[in-house]
Amino acid sequence: MKTITNKVIEQHGLKLEEYSTIKKLLKREPNLLELGIFSAMWNEHCSYKSSRKHLKNLPTKGKQVIQGPGENAGVIDIGDEDAIIFKIESHNHPSYIEPYQGAATGVGGILRDVFTMGARPIALLNSIHFGSPDHFKTRSLLNGVVSGIGGYGNCIGIPTVAGETKFNSTYNENILVNAMAIGHAKKNKIFYSKAKGLNKSVVYVGSKTGRDGIHGASMASAEFDDDSEEKKPTVQVGDPFTEKLLMEACLELMKDNSIISIQDMGAAGLTSSSVEMASKGELGIELNLDKVPCREENMTPYEMMLSESQERMLIILEDGKEQHAKKIFNKWDLDFVIIGKTTDTNKLTLKYNNKIEGEIPLDALASKAPIYDRKWVKKKLTKSKIDLKKLKKIKIEDALIKILSSANHSNKNWITSQYDQMVMCDTAQKSGADAAIIRIHKKEKAIAVSVDSSSNYCKSHPLTGGKQIVCENWRNLISVGAKPIAITNCLNFGNPEDPKIMGEFVECLAGIKESCEFLNYPVVSGNVSFYNGTNKKNISPTPVIGGVGLISKLKRSMNHQLKKNDSVLLLIGKTFGHLEQSIFLEEIHSILEGQPPEINLINEKNNGESVLEIINKDLVNSVHDISSGGLIITLAEMSMGSNYGVRIDKPKKLTDLFKYFFGEDQGRYVLEIDRNNLEKVENILKNNNVFYENIGFTQKDYFEIQKELKIDIKELYKINNQWYNNY
């Protein structure tokens, strides 16, 4: 037996005080296998020991919520006995170390979370963040991650329909790769991970176990340093073709009443799946590790339990269903082995070579895992020191061109063209819109999905930034004609042991909570990713919100492309000209200072619901919410996506044109309205007490602001495409 020294404890990502707690819980010294299991279950990724206290404050219930946080994924009711199952998770550290496999297995893992619950996956999304484009690692990381996402999703046959790609120097040494999956199931066929019954067969299915991914979960609970490349063996290796077989086999078995509970082997592999199933059911579980299918020789119990080899599941079966299930998995050319049973011991018991190699009370791994109330400090709103009058003079046209040709605002066709967005034939609106739209197969209804983040706002003032990103996601769903239902979140932060970083987390979460409660937009699933940083340099706080909404009739769905000549353009919501923390100041003047724009939740809700009413009454041709870059970028995107341009009048009240056109005031939309529908639309807005302005009209060929600029929309499109073409 290997001696457990302080160094061994440290290598397992545990604190000395945590090791002391382990000894008290066991009433003895753990062996190396048991230490490894505690390491896996007590890390941030599995235990949420630094975040659990605060996550409890999020709103998780709603009229359409079937299952909130605590399962593999969240479940919502969309009517007609249909349910949508969805979740987003991070795979940041693995993707930085080995970008292709890190990203690919991130996709594979989130897909298993969804089909484990009985849903056929229907869509994938992603939120990927890279360092500065000129950083020496960015190009290869970008290529590897995009290839990994596309390679896995395309091979398994699930469309990648939406996402975001952003560049910021804060991610130079720690990129973010967040993957989201959405599945469709029947409400009466949802499967859960809670074990039930004694002496029930515990079955291992899928791929064989290898040595890849060992300590993967623990790696996610530590900062990088200069030796991070040495952690490549902790990155899993994915096989999308095997995952496809596993998915079909599981879904086939789910058609009858054979399964009691099911859990994918994700982070911490066989350890987490067995512990979570048994602890939720308040049972024990006994595993015979001699029977675990291994693809490498002489694997130890330690390696078997901590391997994160992909495409594996753990299933607890009803009595007498073993042979039936085995036939199904054999048909799909997958391993099917009974490796254990449920017990009444409330312990995890591990046998190997007819000996008990490990025995741990399950509550020690689950309910008695550490929960920390870490110190945190509040970030105050700072007064702006920016004197806009002293900024270098620039033409509006030049500013527009520079932003549209920048890395963050260029057309990302180079990326999205690598993803199959149309496989399964139910993608009604793909990437490039406010939200993607997926038709519910053979039905008139559809769901809208979007992912959003805003690290600059959150860094400046985490509370406001948290509120804003929920609102932006909500607006994106509204803009395509969907009623927002629920969100999943992926909370990417630095080291929680730093009070400033912990403060960013706590306040961002408080902002998310406030917006979700006010908008009736509950959180049904999610993930926390801490320790994103290298050599004590943390990333900016980056909460990512994935939202799902319902479009009751697909024919009423909306997009942002201008449709007709001489339509009226209405600006919904007040414009104050907020430029602090704006893309304009960042891209044009290299200034990233000040406060984020104020969030008025009353206006957000009222404006959004009014826009949705107008859409549902077939009174609008196109809709686009105003976000990064302000009004002028919104109008440019509407023009470039169509055969029509705009002619915009100068504002009558706000005389500073840069504030008016580039300001990032929230809660705003642009609507394209037929002139014969204008009175009806205005009446709705007036009745709902919504502020609006008539800002101009559509025209052929040109993007025009009165006496300021006039650009051919074909030229505008060319400008918008040049960055990626030249990168």
JSON list of N, CA, C and O in Angstrom, two decimals, residues 206-254:
[
{"chain": "A", "resi": 206, "resn": "GLY", "atom": "N", "xyz": [-21.70, 0.28, -22.61]},
{"chain": "A", "resi": 206, "resn": "GLY", "atom": "CA", "xyz": [-20.99, 1.23, -23.46]},
{"chain": "A", "resi": 206, "resn": "GLY", "atom": "C", "xyz": [-19.60, 0.80, -23.82]},
{"chain": "A", "resi": 206, "resn": "GLY", "atom": "O", "xyz": [-19.34, -0.38, -24.09]},
{"chain": "A", "resi": 207, "resn": "SER", "atom": "N", "xyz": [-18.67, 1.75, -23.81]},
{"chain": "A", "resi": 207, "resn": "SER", "atom": "CA", "xyz": [-17.28, 1.49, -24.16]},
{"chain": "A", "resi": 207, "resn": "SER", "atom": "C", "xyz": [-16.52, 0.87, -23.00]},
{"chain": "A", "resi": 207, "resn": "SER", "atom": "O", "xyz": [-16.96, 0.91, -21.84]},
{"chain": "A", "resi": 208, "resn": "LYS", "atom": "N", "xyz": [-15.36, 0.35, -23.32]},
{"chain": "A", "resi": 208, "resn": "LYS", "atom": "CA", "xyz": [-14.48, -0.18, -22.28]},
{"chain": "A", "resi": 208, "resn": "LYS", "atom": "C", "xyz": [-13.76, 0.96, -21.57]},
{"chain": "A", "resi": 208, "resn": "LYS", "atom": "O", "xyz": [-13.63, 2.07, -22.07]},
{"chain": "A", "resi": 209, "resn": "THR", "atom": "N", "xyz": [-13.27, 0.65, -20.38]},
{"chain": "A", "resi": 209, "resn": "THR", "atom": "CA", "xyz": [-12.57, 1.62, -19.54]},
{"chain": "A", "resi": 209, "resn": "THR", "atom": "C", "xyz": [-11.09, 1.64, -19.87]},
{"chain": "A", "resi": 209, "resn": "THR", "atom": "O", "xyz": [-10.45, 0.59, -19.94]},
{"chain": "A", "resi": 210, "resn": "GLY", "atom": "N", "xyz": [-10.55, 2.83, -20.06]},
{"chain": "A", "resi": 210, "resn": "GLY", "atom": "CA", "xyz": [-9.12, 2.99, -20.28]},
{"chain": "A", "resi": 210, "resn": "GLY", "atom": "C", "xyz": [-8.51, 3.91, -19.24]},
{"chain": "A", "resi": 210, "resn": "GLY", "atom": "O", "xyz": [-9.15, 4.27, -18.25]},
{"chain": "A", "resi": 211, "resn": "ARG", "atom": "N", "xyz": [-7.29, 4.32, -19.49]},
{"chain": "A", "resi": 211, "resn": "ARG", "atom": "CA", "xyz": [-6.59, 5.16, -18.53]},
{"chain": "A", "resi": 211, "resn": "ARG", "atom": "C", "xyz": [-6.71, 6.65, -18.85]},
{"chain": "A", "resi": 211, "resn": "ARG", "atom": "O", "xyz": [-6.10, 7.48, -18.16]},
{"chain": "A", "resi": 212, "resn": "ASP", "atom": "N", "xyz": [-7.50, 7.00, -19.85]},
{"chain": "A", "resi": 212, "resn": "ASP", "atom": "CA", "xyz": [-7.67, 8.41, -20.18]},
{"chain": "A", "resi": 212, "resn": "ASP", "atom": "C", "xyz": [-8.63, 9.09, -19.20]},
{"chain": "A", "resi": 212, "resn": "ASP", "atom": "O", "xyz": [-9.59, 8.50, -18.70]},
{"chain": "A", "resi": 213, "resn": "GLY", "atom": "N", "xyz": [-8.34, 10.34, -18.90]},
{"chain": "A", "resi": 213, "resn": "GLY", "atom": "CA", "xyz": [-9.23, 11.12, -18.06]},
{"chain": "A", "resi": 213, "resn": "GLY", "atom": "C", "xyz": [-9.08, 10.93, -16.57]},
{"chain": "A", "resi": 213, "resn": "GLY", "atom": "O", "xyz": [-9.86, 11.50, -15.80]},
{"chain": "A", "resi": 214, "resn": "ILE", "atom": "N", "xyz": [-8.12, 10.14, -16.13]},
{"chain": "A", "resi": 214, "resn": "ILE", "atom": "CA", "xyz": [-7.94, 9.95, -14.68]},
{"chain": "A", "resi": 214, "resn": "ILE", "atom": "C", "xyz": [-7.54, 11.29, -14.06]},
{"chain": "A", "resi": 214, "resn": "ILE", "atom": "O", "xyz": [-6.66, 11.98, -14.53]},
{"chain": "A", "resi": 215, "resn": "HIS", "atom": "N", "xyz": [-8.26, 11.67, -13.02]},
{"chain": "A", "resi": 215, "resn": "HIS", "atom": "CA", "xyz": [-8.09, 12.96, -12.32]},
{"chain": "A", "resi": 215, "resn": "HIS", "atom": "C", "xyz": [-8.60, 14.14, -13.14]},
{"chain": "A", "resi": 215, "resn": "HIS", "atom": "O", "xyz": [-8.26, 15.29, -12.85]},
{"chain": "A", "resi": 216, "resn": "GLY", "atom": "N", "xyz": [-9.45, 13.87, -14.14]},
{"chain": "A", "resi": 216, "resn": "GLY", "atom": "CA", "xyz": [-10.00, 14.96, -14.93]},
{"chain": "A", "resi": 216, "resn": "GLY", "atom": "C", "xyz": [-10.85, 15.90, -14.11]},
{"chain": "A", "resi": 216, "resn": "GLY", "atom": "O", "xyz": [-10.75, 17.12, -14.23]},
{"chain": "A", "resi": 217, "resn": "ALA", "atom": "N", "xyz": [-11.70, 15.35, -13.24]},
{"chain": "A", "resi": 217, "resn": "ALA", "atom": "CA", "xyz": [-12.55, 16.19, -12.40]},
{"chain": "A", "resi": 217, "resn": "ALA", "atom": "C", "xyz": [-11.73, 17.00, -11.41]},
{"chain": "A", "resi": 217, "resn": "ALA", "atom": "O", "xyz": [-11.99, 18.17, -11.15]},
{"chain": "A", "resi": 218, "resn": "SER", "atom": "N", "xyz": [-10.70, 16.38, -10.85]},
{"chain": "A", "resi": 218, "resn": "SER", "atom": "CA", "xyz": [-9.84, 17.08, -9.90]},
{"chain": "A", "resi": 218, "resn": "SER", "atom": "C", "xyz": [-9.07, 18.21, -10.59]},
{"chain": "A", "resi": 218, "resn": "SER", "atom": "O", "xyz": [-8.85, 19.27, -10.01]},
{"chain": "A", "resi": 219, "resn": "MET", "atom": "N", "xyz": [-8.69, 17.98, -11.84]},
{"chain": "A", "resi": 219, "resn": "MET", "atom": "CA", "xyz": [-7.98, 19.01, -12.60]},
{"chain": "A", "resi": 219, "resn": "MET", "atom": "C", "xyz": [-8.84, 20.26, -12.74]},
{"chain": "A", "resi": 219, "resn": "MET", "atom": "O", "xyz": [-8.34, 21.38, -12.75]},
{"chain": "A", "resi": 220, "resn": "ALA", "atom": "N", "xyz": [-10.15, 20.06, -12.85]},
{"chain": "A", "resi": 220, "resn": "ALA", "atom": "CA", "xyz": [-11.05, 21.20, -13.00]},
{"chain": "A", "resi": 220, "resn": "ALA", "atom": "C", "xyz": [-11.17, 22.02, -11.73]},
{"chain": "A", "resi": 220, "resn": "ALA", "atom": "O", "xyz": [-11.81, 23.07, -11.73]},
{"chain": "A", "resi": 221, "resn": "SER", "atom": "N", "xyz": [-10.58, 21.56, -10.65]},
{"chain": "A", "resi": 221, "resn": "SER", "atom": "CA", "xyz": [-10.64, 22.28, -9.38]},
{"chain": "A", "resi": 221, "resn": "SER", "atom": "C", "xyz": [-9.28, 22.85, -8.99]},
{"chain": "A", "resi": 221, "resn": "SER", "atom": "O", "xyz": [-8.97, 23.01, -7.83]},
{"chain": "A", "resi": 222, "resn": "ALA", "atom": "N", "xyz": [-8.48, 23.13, -9.99]},
{"chain": "A", "resi": 222, "resn": "ALA", "atom": "CA", "xyz": [-7.16, 23.71, -9.72]},
{"chain": "A", "resi": 222, "resn": "ALA", "atom": "C", "xyz": [-6.78, 24.67, -10.84]},
{"chain": "A", "resi": 222, "resn": "ALA", "atom": "O", "xyz": [-7.17, 24.49, -12.00]},
{"chain": "A", "resi": 223, "resn": "GLU", "atom": "N", "xyz": [-6.04, 25.72, -10.46]},
{"chain": "A", "resi": 223, "resn": "GLU", "atom": "CA", "xyz": [-5.55, 26.65, -11.45]},
{"chain": "A", "resi": 223, "resn": "GLU", "atom": "C", "xyz": [-4.44, 26.01, -12.27]},
{"chain": "A", "resi": 223, "resn": "GLU", "atom": "O", "xyz": [-3.76, 25.08, -11.84]},
{"chain": "A", "resi": 224, "resn": "PHE", "atom": "N", "xyz": [-4.27, 26.55, -13.49]},
{"chain": "A", "resi": 224, "resn": "PHE", "atom": "CA", "xyz": [-3.15, 26.15, -14.32]},
{"chain": "A", "resi": 224, "resn": "PHE", "atom": "C", "xyz": [-1.88, 26.84, -13.86]},
{"chain": "A", "resi": 224, "resn": "PHE", "atom": "O", "xyz": [-1.90, 27.85, -13.17]},
{"chain": "A", "resi": 225, "resn": "ASP", "atom": "N", "xyz": [-0.76, 26.23, -14.25]},
{"chain": "A", "resi": 225, "resn": "ASP", "atom": "CA", "xyz": [0.53, 26.88, -14.09]},
{"chain": "A", "resi": 225, "resn": "ASP", "atom": "C", "xyz": [1.36, 26.60, -15.33]},
{"chain": "A", "resi": 225, "resn": "ASP", "atom": "O", "xyz": [0.82, 26.16, -16.36]},
{"chain": "A", "resi": 226, "resn": "ASP", "atom": "N", "xyz": [2.62, 26.85, -15.27]},
{"chain": "A", "resi": 226, "resn": "ASP", "atom": "CA", "xyz": [3.47, 26.66, -16.45]},
{"chain": "A", "resi": 226, "resn": "ASP", "atom": "C", "xyz": [3.61, 25.20, -16.87]},
{"chain": "A", "resi": 226, "resn": "ASP", "atom": "O", "xyz": [4.07, 24.90, -17.98]},
{"chain": "A", "resi": 227, "resn": "ASP", "atom": "N", "xyz": [3.23, 24.28, -16.00]},
{"chain": "A", "resi": 227, "resn": "ASP", "atom": "CA", "xyz": [3.36, 22.85, -16.30]},
{"chain": "A", "resi": 227, "resn": "ASP", "atom": "C", "xyz": [2.03, 22.23, -16.74]},
{"chain": "A", "resi": 227, "resn": "ASP", "atom": "O", "xyz": [1.87, 21.01, -16.69]},
{"chain": "A", "resi": 228, "resn": "SER", "atom": "N", "xyz": [1.08, 23.04, -17.15]},
{"chain": "A", "resi": 228, "resn": "SER", "atom": "CA", "xyz": [-0.25, 22.53, -17.47]},
{"chain": "A", "resi": 228, "resn": "SER", "atom": "C", "xyz": [-0.24, 21.53, -18.62]},
{"chain": "A", "resi": 228, "resn": "SER", "atom": "O", "xyz": [-1.09, 20.65, -18.71]},
{"chain": "A", "resi": 229, "resn": "GLU", "atom": "N", "xyz": [0.72, 21.66, -19.53]},
{"chain": "A", "resi": 229, "resn": "GLU", "atom": "CA", "xyz": [0.81, 20.72, -20.66]},
{"chain": "A", "resi": 229, "resn": "GLU", "atom": "C", "xyz": [1.00, 19.28, -20.18]},
{"chain": "A", "resi": 229, "resn": "GLU", "atom": "O", "xyz": [0.62, 18.34, -20.87]},
{"chain": "A", "resi": 230, "resn": "GLU", "atom": "N", "xyz": [1.59, 19.12, -18.99]},
{"chain": "A", "resi": 230, "resn": "GLU", "atom": "CA", "xyz": [1.82, 17.79, -18.46]},
{"chain": "A", "resi": 230, "resn": "GLU", "atom": "C", "xyz": [0.52, 17.08, -18.08]},
{"chain": "A", "resi": 230, "resn": "GLU", "atom": "O", "xyz": [0.51, 15.88, -17.80]},
{"chain": "A", "resi": 231, "resn": "LYS", "atom": "N", "xyz": [-0.59, 17.82, -18.05]},
{"chain": "A", "resi": 231, "resn": "LYS", "atom": "CA", "xyz": [-1.87, 17.25, -17.65]},
{"chain": "A", "resi": 231, "resn": "LYS", "atom": "C", "xyz": [-2.64, 16.64, -18.81]},
{"chain": "A", "resi": 231, "resn": "LYS", "atom": "O", "xyz": [-3.80, 16.25, -18.65]},
{"chain": "A", "resi": 232, "resn": "LYS", "atom": "N", "xyz": [-2.03, 16.52, -19.99]},
{"chain": "A", "resi": 232, "resn": "LYS", "atom": "CA", "xyz": [-2.73, 15.95, -21.14]},
{"chain": "A", "resi": 232, "resn": "LYS", "atom": "C", "xyz": [-3.32, 14.57, -20.88]},
{"chain": "A", "resi": 232, "resn": "LYS", "atom": "O", "xyz": [-4.39, 14.25, -21.39]},
{"chain": "A", "resi": 233, "resn": "PRO", "atom": "N", "xyz": [-2.66, 13.69, -20.11]},
{"chain": "A", "resi": 233, "resn": "PRO", "atom": "CA", "xyz": [-3.28, 12.38, -19.85]},
{"chain": "A", "resi": 233, "resn": "PRO", "atom": "C", "xyz": [-4.62, 12.46, -19.12]},
{"chain": "A", "resi": 233, "resn": "PRO", "atom": "O", "xyz": [-5.36, 11.49, -19.10]},
{"chain": "A", "resi": 234, "resn": "THR", "atom": "N", "xyz": [-4.92, 13.61, -18.48]},
{"chain": "A", "resi": 234, "resn": "THR", "atom": "CA", "xyz": [-6.19, 13.75, -17.79]},
{"chain": "A", "resi": 234, "resn": "THR", "atom": "C", "xyz": [-7.33, 14.11, -18.73]},
{"chain": "A", "resi": 234, "resn": "THR", "atom": "O", "xyz": [-8.48, 14.19, -18.30]},
{"chain": "A", "resi": 235, "resn": "VAL", "atom": "N", "xyz": [-7.02, 14.36, -20.00]},
{"chain": "A", "resi": 235, "resn": "VAL", "atom": "CA", "xyz": [-8.05, 14.70, -20.97]},
{"chain": "A", "resi": 235, "resn": "VAL", "atom": "C", "xyz": [-8.61, 13.44, -21.60]},
{"chain": "A", "resi": 235, "resn": "VAL", "atom": "O", "xyz": [-7.88, 12.58, -22.08]},
{"chain": "A", "resi": 236, "resn": "GLN", "atom": "N", "xyz": [-9.93, 13.33, -21.59]},
{"chain": "A", "resi": 236, "resn": "GLN", "atom": "CA", "xyz": [-10.60, 12.16, -22.14]},
{"chain": "A", "resi": 236, "resn": "GLN", "atom": "C", "xyz": [-10.48, 12.12, -23.67]},
{"chain": "A", "resi": 236, "resn": "GLN", "atom": "O", "xyz": [-10.26, 13.13, -24.32]},
{"chain": "A", "resi": 237, "resn": "VAL", "atom": "N", "xyz": [-10.66, 10.95, -24.22]},
{"chain": "A", "resi": 237, "resn": "VAL", "atom": "CA", "xyz": [-10.66, 10.75, -25.67]},
{"chain": "A", "resi": 237, "resn": "VAL", "atom": "C", "xyz": [-12.05, 10.28, -26.08]},
{"chain": "A", "resi": 237, "resn": "VAL", "atom": "O", "xyz": [-12.57, 9.30, -25.56]},
{"chain": "A", "resi": 238, "resn": "GLY", "atom": "N", "xyz": [-12.66, 11.00, -27.01]},
{"chain": "A", "resi": 238, "resn": "GLY", "atom": "CA", "xyz": [-14.03, 10.71, -27.39]},
{"chain": "A", "resi": 238, "resn": "GLY", "atom": "C", "xyz": [-14.16, 9.91, -28.67]},
{"chain": "A", "resi": 238, "resn": "GLY", "atom": "O", "xyz": [-13.29, 9.94, -29.53]},
{"chain": "A", "resi": 239, "resn": "ASP", "atom": "N", "xyz": [-15.28, 9.19, -28.80]},
{"chain": "A", "resi": 239, "resn": "ASP", "atom": "CA", "xyz": [-15.60, 8.42, -30.00]},
{"chain": "A", "resi": 239, "resn": "ASP", "atom": "C", "xyz": [-17.08, 8.64, -30.31]},
{"chain": "A", "resi": 239, "resn": "ASP", "atom": "O", "xyz": [-17.94, 7.97, -29.74]},
{"chain": "A", "resi": 240, "resn": "PRO", "atom": "N", "xyz": [-17.40, 9.59, -31.19]},
{"chain": "A", "resi": 240, "resn": "PRO", "atom": "CA", "xyz": [-18.81, 9.91, -31.45]},
{"chain": "A", "resi": 240, "resn": "PRO", "atom": "C", "xyz": [-19.60, 8.76, -32.05]},
{"chain": "A", "resi": 240, "resn": "PRO", "atom": "O", "xyz": [-20.81, 8.67, -31.86]},
{"chain": "A", "resi": 241, "resn": "PHE", "atom": "N", "xyz": [-18.93, 7.89, -32.79]},
{"chain": "A", "resi": 241, "resn": "PHE", "atom": "CA", "xyz": [-19.63, 6.76, -33.40]},
{"chain": "A", "resi": 241, "resn": "PHE", "atom": "C", "xyz": [-20.13, 5.79, -32.33]},
{"chain": "A", "resi": 241, "resn": "PHE", "atom": "O", "xyz": [-21.25, 5.27, -32.42]},
{"chain": "A", "resi": 242, "resn": "THR", "atom": "N", "xyz": [-19.29, 5.55, -31.31]},
{"chain": "A", "resi": 242, "resn": "THR", "atom": "CA", "xyz": [-19.73, 4.70, -30.20]},
{"chain": "A", "resi": 242, "resn": "THR", "atom": "C", "xyz": [-20.84, 5.39, -29.40]},
{"chain": "A", "resi": 242, "resn": "THR", "atom": "O", "xyz": [-21.79, 4.75, -28.95]},
{"chain": "A", "resi": 243, "resn": "GLU", "atom": "N", "xyz": [-20.72, 6.71, -29.22]},
{"chain": "A", "resi": 243, "resn": "GLU", "atom": "CA", "xyz": [-21.77, 7.43, -28.51]},
{"chain": "A", "resi": 243, "resn": "GLU", "atom": "C", "xyz": [-23.12, 7.31, -29.23]},
{"chain": "A", "resi": 243, "resn": "GLU", "atom": "O", "xyz": [-24.17, 7.18, -28.60]},
{"chain": "A", "resi": 244, "resn": "LYS", "atom": "N", "xyz": [-23.08, 7.34, -30.55]},
{"chain": "A", "resi": 244, "resn": "LYS", "atom": "CA", "xyz": [-24.31, 7.17, -31.32]},
{"chain": "A", "resi": 244, "resn": "LYS", "atom": "C", "xyz": [-24.94, 5.81, -31.03]},
{"chain": "A", "resi": 244, "resn": "LYS", "atom": "O", "xyz": [-26.16, 5.70, -30.81]},
{"chain": "A", "resi": 245, "resn": "LEU", "atom": "N", "xyz": [-24.12, 4.78, -31.00]},
{"chain": "A", "resi": 245, "resn": "LEU", "atom": "CA", "xyz": [-24.62, 3.43, -30.69]},
{"chain": "A", "resi": 245, "resn": "LEU", "atom": "C", "xyz": [-25.19, 3.38, -29.27]},
{"chain": "A", "resi": 245, "resn": "LEU", "atom": "O", "xyz": [-26.25, 2.80, -29.03]},
{"chain": "A", "resi": 246, "resn": "LEU", "atom": "N", "xyz": [-24.47, 3.99, -28.33]},
{"chain": "A", "resi": 246, "resn": "LEU", "atom": "CA", "xyz": [-24.91, 4.01, -26.94]},
{"chain": "A", "resi": 246, "resn": "LEU", "atom": "C", "xyz": [-26.24, 4.73, -26.80]},
{"chain": "A", "resi": 246, "resn": "LEU", "atom": "O", "xyz": [-27.14, 4.29, -26.09]},
{"chain": "A", "resi": 247, "resn": "MET", "atom": "N", "xyz": [-26.37, 5.86, -27.47]},
{"chain": "A", "resi": 247, "resn": "MET", "atom": "CA", "xyz": [-27.61, 6.62, -27.41]},
{"chain": "A", "resi": 247, "resn": "MET", "atom": "C", "xyz": [-28.79, 5.80, -27.94]},
{"chain": "A", "resi": 247, "resn": "MET", "atom": "O", "xyz": [-29.85, 5.73, -27.29]},
{"chain": "A", "resi": 248, "resn": "GLU", "atom": "N", "xyz": [-28.60, 5.16, -29.08]},
{"chain": "A", "resi": 248, "resn": "GLU", "atom": "CA", "xyz": [-29.70, 4.39, -29.67]},
{"chain": "A", "resi": 248, "resn": "GLU", "atom": "C", "xyz": [-30.06, 3.18, -28.80]},
{"chain": "A", "resi": 248, "resn": "GLU", "atom": "O", "xyz": [-31.23, 2.84, -28.64]},
{"chain": "A", "resi": 249, "resn": "ALA", "atom": "N", "xyz": [-29.06, 2.55, -28.21]},
{"chain": "A", "resi": 249, "resn": "ALA", "atom": "CA", "xyz": [-29.32, 1.40, -27.34]},
{"chain": "A", "resi": 249, "resn": "ALA", "atom": "C", "xyz": [-30.10, 1.82, -26.10]},
{"chain": "A", "resi": 249, "resn": "ALA", "atom": "O", "xyz": [-31.06, 1.17, -25.69]},
{"chain": "A", "resi": 250, "resn": "CYS", "atom": "N", "xyz": [-29.67, 2.94, -25.48]},
{"chain": "A", "resi": 250, "resn": "CYS", "atom": "CA", "xyz": [-30.36, 3.42, -24.28]},
{"chain": "A", "resi": 250, "resn": "CYS", "atom": "C", "xyz": [-31.80, 3.81, -24.60]},
{"chain": "A", "resi": 250, "resn": "CYS", "atom": "O", "xyz": [-32.74, 3.46, -23.86]},
{"chain": "A", "resi": 251, "resn": "LEU", "atom": "N", "xyz": [-32.00, 4.54, -25.69]},
{"chain": "A", "resi": 251, "resn": "LEU", "atom": "CA", "xyz": [-33.34, 4.97, -26.05]},
{"chain": "A", "resi": 251, "resn": "LEU", "atom": "C", "xyz": [-34.24, 3.78, -26.39]},
{"chain": "A", "resi": 251, "resn": "LEU", "atom": "O", "xyz": [-35.44, 3.80, -26.12]},
{"chain": "A", "resi": 252, "resn": "GLU", "atom": "N", "xyz": [-33.65, 2.74, -26.96]},
{"chain": "A", "resi": 252, "resn": "GLU", "atom": "CA", "xyz": [-34.43, 1.53, -27.25]},
{"chain": "A", "resi": 252, "resn": "GLU", "atom": "C", "xyz": [-34.86, 0.84, -25.96]},
{"chain": "A", "resi": 252, "resn": "GLU", "atom": "O", "xyz": [-36.02, 0.44, -25.81]},
{"chain": "A", "resi": 253, "resn": "LEU", "atom": "N", "xyz": [-33.94, 0.71, -25.02]},
{"chain": "A", "resi": 253, "resn": "LEU", "atom": "CA", "xyz": [-34.26, 0.07, -23.74]},
{"chain": "A", "resi": 253, "resn": "LEU", "atom": "C", "xyz": [-35.30, 0.89, -22.97]},
{"chain": "A", "resi": 253, "resn": "LEU", "atom": "O", "xyz": [-36.11, 0.34, -22.22]},
{"chain": "A", "resi": 254, "resn": "MET", "atom": "N", "xyz": [-35.29, 2.20, -23.15]},
{"chain": "A", "resi": 254, "resn": "MET", "atom": "CA", "xyz": [-36.20, 3.08, -22.43]},
{"chain": "A", "resi": 254, "resn": "MET", "atom": "C", "xyz": [-37.64, 2.97, -22.91]},
{"chain": "A", "resi": 254, "resn": "MET", "atom": "O", "xyz": [-38.55, 3.53, -22.28]}
]
